[in-house]
Amino acid sequence: MKLDTSGFETTMPMIGFGSSSEMLDGFSSVPSFDLPRTTDFDGFQKEAVQMVKPAKGTTTLAFIFKEGVMVAADSRASMGGYISSQSVKKIIEINPYMLGTMAGGAADCQFWHRNLGIKCRLHELANKRRISVSGASKLLANMLYSYRGMGLSVGTMIAGWDETGPGLYYVDNEGGRLKGDRFSVGSGSPYAYGVLDSGYKFDMSVEEASELARRSIYHATFRDGASGGVASVYHVGPNGWKKLSGDDVGELHYHYYPVVPATAEQEMEEATE
Amino acid sequence: MSIFEYNGSAVVAMVGKNCFAIASDRRLGVQLQTIATDFQRIFKIHDHLFIGLSGLATDVQTLYQRLVFRHKLYQLREERDMKPDTFASLVSAILYEKRFGPYLCQPVIAGLGEDNKPFICTMDSIGAKELAKDFVVSGTASESLYGACEAMYKPDMEAEELFETISQALLSSVDRDCLSGWGGHVYVVTPNEVKERILKGRMD
């Protein structure tokens, strides 16, 4: 099976490093992923898939509006019932004007987004202009398609601003790629969609859109057991992305629904009437 | 996920100086989805005897109703309340009756026995009693709870300090569990009064 290893190839000679640095050898020669030496590759694949399976517990969302693209995500990593971390960075900065969201296997998402960043930079250098969001998402989708069936777990959204304006694409490990205005990915996505769809208008200001994104993530963390931690909100505008906020959802709950002391006195009044 | 993790739960009981505390989380879920944040898992049998039930929610409610029935009958016949160790034996027998089709619950029993000596015990779903002198835990967050209680527990704590300790142990453990939390419910029982408190926790 021909694996897509073009991400590793480089036409630049590795001057200054020579053969002494073992770390960079993987990038200078023609590499490939080592396939495991096993008699039953399909069975091994199944086991590998099951190992990463619990990982799509998350809530990420992104939507296009008048002022650009709003991207938001929670920060919880769970393994079955156990919370392994409450502070995972799920919004990956591919380059200063493009963001990717992480859902699925953390290692898979981090690696392939970084790989995508490398390819985007190479495109810039080769063509003297920035790559479009459409082109970047196509590169990622093609890379993932060539690993189809091998157990990668990636459900990502590529959000950015290029010459045609704001762009948003959903790309997953099946090799699917969808262009759209609103997406939410992960186990908490149905709850996020409920709030996002009912509050969405194209004509929103940056503050309104960021509050909508934050609220959607908060509601998903409340209902979904596998989402929680910190709700991060990023905005992608014509000058690139900017992180707007990172609020702990535990505190957001009491901010939206403050605890009101019980009105015992009122009840007594009603009894005497 | 196993059937014990279907609804999600966390229950813990601790012994203090002539008092005890029993605490639980408040979440009712269906696997990852949260349905309610005010689900009751700790029930009063009489003023000095409480039972907390973790596990499948339907069995929690049914088992509680069965136990209340049995205790009321006992009260009518013996004209007094049941002692905690007797009650624990009763629960164990009722659970073992269903040995080949068990109630999918793990009870935590806490009470004040003779001379107001605190009594706590836990059981597995088919009635194996485990008495302890310090604390007992049960539920999906039980491993985290064991760690937290082991670290925070001191013998002979007074009621207020016991409340603080059990609350901190519960909240920090459920914050590491996807399936339990969304608030806490704590009962601190001394020979003279029962103090019920609701804890403000992380709602994620």
PDB file of N, CA and C in Angstrom, chain A residues 55-115:
ATOM      1  N   ALA A  55     -11.636   8.353  22.744  1.00  0.00           N
ATOM      2  CA  ALA A  55     -11.119   9.711  22.759  1.00  0.00           C
ATOM      3  C   ALA A  55     -11.952  10.800  22.101  1.00  0.00           C
ATOM      4  N   LYS A  56     -13.135  10.482  21.452  1.00  0.00           N
ATOM      5  CA  LYS A  56     -13.812  11.636  20.830  1.00  0.00           C
ATOM      6  C   LYS A  56     -14.733  12.336  21.823  1.00  0.00           C
ATOM      7  N   GLY A  57     -14.420  12.223  23.100  1.00  0.00           N
ATOM      8  CA  GLY A  57     -15.191  12.919  24.117  1.00  0.00           C
ATOM      9  C   GLY A  57     -14.713  14.347  24.176  1.00  0.00           C
ATOM     10  N   THR A  58     -15.472  15.255  23.584  1.00  0.00           N
ATOM     11  CA  THR A  58     -15.032  16.634  23.553  1.00  0.00           C
ATOM     12  C   THR A  58     -16.168  17.466  22.978  1.00  0.00           C
ATOM     13  N   THR A  59     -16.017  18.788  23.040  1.00  0.00           N
ATOM     14  CA  THR A  59     -16.936  19.650  22.294  1.00  0.00           C
ATOM     15  C   THR A  59     -16.114  20.729  21.629  1.00  0.00           C
ATOM     16  N   THR A  60     -16.209  20.810  20.295  1.00  0.00           N
ATOM     17  CA  THR A  60     -15.550  21.907  19.587  1.00  0.00           C
ATOM     18  C   THR A  60     -16.591  22.479  18.629  1.00  0.00           C
ATOM     19  N   LEU A  61     -16.493  23.762  18.356  1.00  0.00           N
ATOM     20  CA  LEU A  61     -17.417  24.325  17.384  1.00  0.00           C
ATOM     21  C   LEU A  61     -16.745  25.475  16.652  1.00  0.00           C
ATOM     22  N   ALA A  62     -17.277  25.779  15.475  1.00  0.00           N
ATOM     23  CA  ALA A  62     -16.777  26.923  14.730  1.00  0.00           C
ATOM     24  C   ALA A  62     -17.904  27.422  13.843  1.00  0.00           C
ATOM     25  N   PHE A  63     -17.989  28.737  13.656  1.00  0.00           N
ATOM     26  CA  PHE A  63     -19.002  29.264  12.744  1.00  0.00           C
ATOM     27  C   PHE A  63     -18.495  30.534  12.076  1.00  0.00           C
ATOM     28  N   ILE A  64     -19.015  30.753  10.857  1.00  0.00           N
ATOM     29  CA  ILE A  64     -18.659  31.950  10.088  1.00  0.00           C
ATOM     30  C   ILE A  64     -19.729  33.001  10.345  1.00  0.00           C
ATOM     31  N   PHE A  65     -19.309  34.232  10.530  1.00  0.00           N
ATOM     32  CA  PHE A  65     -20.276  35.320  10.659  1.00  0.00           C
ATOM     33  C   PHE A  65     -19.690  36.536   9.957  1.00  0.00           C
ATOM     34  N   LYS A  66     -20.366  37.665  10.125  1.00  0.00           N
ATOM     35  CA  LYS A  66     -19.986  38.864   9.363  1.00  0.00           C
ATOM     36  C   LYS A  66     -18.526  39.235   9.563  1.00  0.00           C
ATOM     37  N   GLU A  67     -18.034  39.112  10.810  1.00  0.00           N
ATOM     38  CA  GLU A  67     -16.692  39.618  11.112  1.00  0.00           C
ATOM     39  C   GLU A  67     -15.598  38.557  11.000  1.00  0.00           C
ATOM     40  N   GLY A  68     -15.939  37.366  10.489  1.00  0.00           N
ATOM     41  CA  GLY A  68     -14.899  36.344  10.345  1.00  0.00           C
ATOM     42  C   GLY A  68     -15.357  34.988  10.838  1.00  0.00           C
ATOM     43  N   VAL A  69     -14.478  34.264  11.482  1.00  0.00           N
ATOM     44  CA  VAL A  69     -14.793  32.922  11.978  1.00  0.00           C
ATOM     45  C   VAL A  69     -14.582  32.902  13.485  1.00  0.00           C
ATOM     46  N   MET A  70     -15.532  32.319  14.193  1.00  0.00           N
ATOM     47  CA  MET A  70     -15.391  32.154  15.641  1.00  0.00           C
ATOM     48  C   MET A  70     -15.122  30.680  15.897  1.00  0.00           C
ATOM     49  N   VAL A  71     -14.105  30.368  16.683  1.00  0.00           N
ATOM     50  CA  VAL A  71     -13.746  28.971  16.962  1.00  0.00           C
ATOM     51  C   VAL A  71     -13.701  28.799  18.475  1.00  0.00           C
ATOM     52  N   ALA A  72     -14.333  27.735  18.979  1.00  0.00           N
ATOM     53  CA  ALA A  72     -14.342  27.538  20.427  1.00  0.00           C
ATOM     54  C   ALA A  72     -14.237  26.053  20.752  1.00  0.00           C
ATOM     55  N   ALA A  73     -13.697  25.736  21.928  1.00  0.00           N
ATOM     56  CA  ALA A  73     -13.566  24.327  22.326  1.00  0.00           C
ATOM     57  C   ALA A  73     -13.483  24.231  23.846  1.00  0.00           C
ATOM     58  N   ASP A  74     -13.758  23.012  24.363  1.00  0.00           N
ATOM     59  CA  ASP A  74     -13.564  22.781  25.803  1.00  0.00           C
ATOM     60  C   ASP A  74     -12.111  22.316  25.992  1.00  0.00           C
ATOM     61  N   SER A  75     -11.769  21.790  27.183  1.00  0.00           N
ATOM     62  CA  SER A  75     -10.372  21.388  27.388  1.00  0.00           C
ATOM     63  C   SER A  75     -10.253  20.104  28.190  1.00  0.00           C
ATOM     64  N   ARG A  76     -11.269  19.231  28.083  1.00  0.00           N
ATOM     65  CA  ARG A  76     -11.194  18.015  28.894  1.00  0.00           C
ATOM     66  C   ARG A  76     -10.736  16.837  28.049  1.00  0.00           C
ATOM     67  N   ALA A  77      -9.857  15.997  28.617  1.00  0.00           N
ATOM     68  CA  ALA A  77      -9.475  14.735  27.983  1.00  0.00           C
ATOM     69  C   ALA A  77      -9.954  13.625  28.888  1.00  0.00           C
ATOM     70  N   SER A  78     -10.725  12.686  28.334  1.00  0.00           N
ATOM     71  CA  SER A  78     -11.242  11.610  29.181  1.00  0.00           C
ATOM     72  C   SER A  78     -10.858  10.259  28.610  1.00  0.00           C
ATOM     73  N   MET A  79     -10.639   9.291  29.498  1.00  0.00           N
ATOM     74  CA  MET A  79     -10.362   7.917  29.074  1.00  0.00           C
ATOM     75  C   MET A  79     -11.449   7.061  29.700  1.00  0.00           C
ATOM     76  N   GLY A  80     -12.513   6.786  28.948  1.00  0.00           N
ATOM     77  CA  GLY A  80     -13.656   6.072  29.527  1.00  0.00           C
ATOM     78  C   GLY A  80     -14.318   6.991  30.527  1.00  0.00           C
ATOM     79  N   GLY A  81     -14.296   6.625  31.803  1.00  0.00           N
ATOM     80  CA  GLY A  81     -14.905   7.483  32.809  1.00  0.00           C
ATOM     81  C   GLY A  81     -13.918   8.405  33.483  1.00  0.00           C
ATOM     82  N   TYR A  82     -12.630   8.127  33.335  1.00  0.00           N
ATOM     83  CA  TYR A  82     -11.631   8.888  34.073  1.00  0.00           C
ATOM     84  C   TYR A  82     -11.268  10.150  33.323  1.00  0.00           C
ATOM     85  N   ILE A  83     -11.162  11.257  34.060  1.00  0.00           N
ATOM     86  CA  ILE A  83     -10.743  12.513  33.446  1.00  0.00           C
ATOM     87  C   ILE A  83      -9.235  12.555  33.513  1.00  0.00           C
ATOM     88  N   SER A  84      -8.578  12.470  32.359  1.00  0.00           N
ATOM     89  CA  SER A  84      -7.118  12.463  32.427  1.00  0.00           C
ATOM     90  C   SER A  84      -6.544  13.876  32.469  1.00  0.00           C
ATOM     91  N   SER A  85      -7.257  14.846  31.899  1.00  0.00           N
ATOM     92  CA  SER A  85      -6.770  16.213  32.001  1.00  0.00           C
ATOM     93  C   SER A  85      -7.903  17.196  31.821  1.00  0.00           C
ATOM     94  N   GLN A  86      -7.827  18.328  32.525  1.00  0.00           N
ATOM     95  CA  GLN A  86      -8.811  19.397  32.358  1.00  0.00           C
ATOM     96  C   GLN A  86      -8.199  20.584  31.612  1.00  0.00           C
ATOM     97  N   SER A  87      -6.990  20.416  31.098  1.00  0.00           N
ATOM     98  CA  SER A  87      -6.332  21.581  30.505  1.00  0.00           C
ATOM     99  C   SER A  87      -5.626  21.222  29.210  1.00  0.00           C
ATOM    100  N   VAL A  88      -6.380  20.612  28.290  1.00  0.00           N
ATOM    101  CA  VAL A  88      -5.806  20.244  26.991  1.00  0.00           C
ATOM    102  C   VAL A  88      -6.073  21.359  26.001  1.00  0.00           C
ATOM    103  N   LYS A  89      -5.074  21.705  25.186  1.00  0.00           N
ATOM    104  CA  LYS A  89      -5.273  22.731  24.157  1.00  0.00           C
ATOM    105  C   LYS A  89      -5.883  22.057  22.934  1.00  0.00           C
ATOM    106  N   LYS A  90      -7.162  22.337  22.699  1.00  0.00           N
ATOM    107  CA  LYS A  90      -7.830  21.684  21.582  1.00  0.00           C
ATOM    108  C   LYS A  90      -7.906  22.559  20.355  1.00  0.00           C
ATOM    109  N   ILE A  91      -7.494  23.810  20.477  1.00  0.00           N
ATOM    110  CA  ILE A  91      -7.465  24.667  19.289  1.00  0.00           C
ATOM    111  C   ILE A  91      -6.008  24.821  18.934  1.00  0.00           C
ATOM    112  N   ILE A  92      -5.666  24.288  17.757  1.00  0.00           N
ATOM    113  CA  ILE A  92      -4.262  24.224  17.355  1.00  0.00           C
ATOM    114  C   ILE A  92      -3.967  25.341  16.374  1.00  0.00           C
ATOM    115  N   GLU A  93      -2.889  26.039  16.608  1.00  0.00           N
ATOM    116  CA  GLU A  93      -2.529  27.191  15.762  1.00  0.00           C
ATOM    117  C   GLU A  93      -1.649  26.683  14.622  1.00  0.00           C
ATOM    118  N   ILE A  94      -2.242  26.498  13.472  1.00  0.00           N
ATOM    119  CA  ILE A  94      -1.498  25.957  12.326  1.00  0.00           C
ATOM    120  C   ILE A  94      -0.511  26.997  11.798  1.00  0.00           C
ATOM    121  N   ASN A  95      -1.020  28.206  11.590  1.00  0.00           N
ATOM    122  CA  ASN A  95      -0.140  29.338  11.278  1.00  0.00           C
ATOM    123  C   ASN A  95      -0.893  30.599  11.686  1.00  0.00           C
ATOM    124  N   PRO A  96      -0.295  31.781  11.586  1.00  0.00           N
ATOM    125  CA  PRO A  96      -0.954  32.949  12.189  1.00  0.00           C
ATOM    126  C   PRO A  96      -2.329  33.316  11.635  1.00  0.00           C
ATOM    127  N   TYR A  97      -2.789  32.684  10.558  1.00  0.00           N
ATOM    128  CA  TYR A  97      -4.116  33.029  10.054  1.00  0.00           C
ATOM    129  C   TYR A  97      -5.008  31.814   9.879  1.00  0.00           C
ATOM    130  N   MET A  98      -4.575  30.661  10.429  1.00  0.00           N
ATOM    131  CA  MET A  98      -5.390  29.444  10.313  1.00  0.00           C
ATOM    132  C   MET A  98      -5.377  28.677  11.623  1.00  0.00           C
ATOM    133  N   LEU A  99      -6.567  28.197  12.005  1.00  0.00           N
ATOM    134  CA  LEU A  99      -6.672  27.405  13.230  1.00  0.00           C
ATOM    135  C   LEU A  99      -7.248  26.040  12.893  1.00  0.00           C
ATOM    136  N   GLY A 100      -6.885  25.034  13.682  1.00  0.00           N
ATOM    137  CA  GLY A 100      -7.498  23.716  13.554  1.00  0.00           C
ATOM    138  C   GLY A 100      -8.019  23.308  14.911  1.00  0.00           C
ATOM    139  N   THR A 101      -9.142  22.572  14.934  1.00  0.00           N
ATOM    140  CA  THR A 101      -9.650  22.108  16.225  1.00  0.00           C
ATOM    141  C   THR A 101      -9.361  20.625  16.359  1.00  0.00           C
ATOM    142  N   MET A 102      -9.249  20.184  17.601  1.00  0.00           N
ATOM    143  CA  MET A 102      -8.883  18.797  17.875  1.00  0.00           C
ATOM    144  C   MET A 102     -10.072  18.032  18.439  1.00  0.00           C
ATOM    145  N   ALA A 103     -10.436  16.935  17.788  1.00  0.00           N
ATOM    146  CA  ALA A 103     -11.401  16.013  18.389  1.00  0.00           C
ATOM    147  C   ALA A 103     -10.981  14.630  17.955  1.00  0.00           C
ATOM    148  N   GLY A 104     -10.948  13.686  18.891  1.00  0.00           N
ATOM    149  CA  GLY A 104     -10.509  12.355  18.540  1.00  0.00           C
ATOM    150  C   GLY A 104      -9.187  12.072  19.235  1.00  0.00           C
ATOM    151  N   GLY A 105      -8.289  11.428  18.592  1.00  0.00           N
ATOM    152  CA  GLY A 105      -7.005  11.113  19.211  1.00  0.00           C
ATOM    153  C   GLY A 105      -6.141  12.361  19.296  1.00  0.00           C
ATOM    154  N   ALA A 106      -5.671  12.660  20.505  1.00  0.00           N
ATOM    155  CA  ALA A 106      -4.879  13.885  20.685  1.00  0.00           C
ATOM    156  C   ALA A 106      -3.588  13.822  19.881  1.00  0.00           C
ATOM    157  N   ALA A 107      -2.930  12.666  19.931  1.00  0.00           N
ATOM    158  CA  ALA A 107      -1.658  12.537  19.221  1.00  0.00           C
ATOM    159  C   ALA A 107      -1.873  12.692  17.726  1.00  0.00           C
ATOM    160  N   ASP A 108      -2.926  12.037  17.225  1.00  0.00           N
ATOM    161  CA  ASP A 108      -3.211  12.135  15.787  1.00  0.00           C
ATOM    162  C   ASP A 108      -3.451  13.576  15.381  1.00  0.00           C
ATOM    163  N   CYS A 109      -4.304  14.277  16.120  1.00  0.00           N
ATOM    164  CA  CYS A 109      -4.632  15.656  15.738  1.00  0.00           C
ATOM    165  C   CYS A 109      -3.386  16.548  15.801  1.00  0.00           C
ATOM    166  N   GLN A 110      -2.641  16.435  16.882  1.00  0.00           N
ATOM    167  CA  GLN A 110      -1.474  17.319  17.030  1.00  0.00           C
ATOM    168  C   GLN A 110      -0.475  17.071  15.915  1.00  0.00           C
ATOM    169  N   PHE A 111      -0.209  15.794  15.647  1.00  0.00           N
ATOM    170  CA  PHE A 111       0.787  15.486  14.620  1.00  0.00           C
ATOM    171  C   PHE A 111       0.345  15.965  13.254  1.00  0.00           C
ATOM    172  N   TRP A 112      -0.880  15.623  12.867  1.00  0.00           N
ATOM    173  CA  TRP A 112      -1.298  15.954  11.496  1.00  0.00           C
ATOM    174  C   TRP A 112      -1.517  17.446  11.297  1.00  0.00           C
ATOM    175  N   HIS A 113      -1.883  18.157  12.349  1.00  0.00           N
ATOM    176  CA  HIS A 113      -1.993  19.611  12.199  1.00  0.00           C
ATOM    177  C   HIS A 113      -0.627  20.237  12.008  1.00  0.00           C
ATOM    178  N   ARG A 114       0.353  19.703  12.741  1.00  0.00           N
ATOM    179  CA  ARG A 114       1.699  20.272  12.593  1.00  0.00           C
ATOM    180  C   ARG A 114       2.239  19.969  11.198  1.00  0.00           C
ATOM    181  N   ASN A 115       1.950  18.741  10.755  1.00  0.00           N
ATOM    182  CA  ASN A 115       2.316  18.325   9.410  1.00  0.00           C
ATOM    183  C   ASN A 115       1.672  19.240   8.380  1.00  0.00           C
TER     184      ASN A 115
END
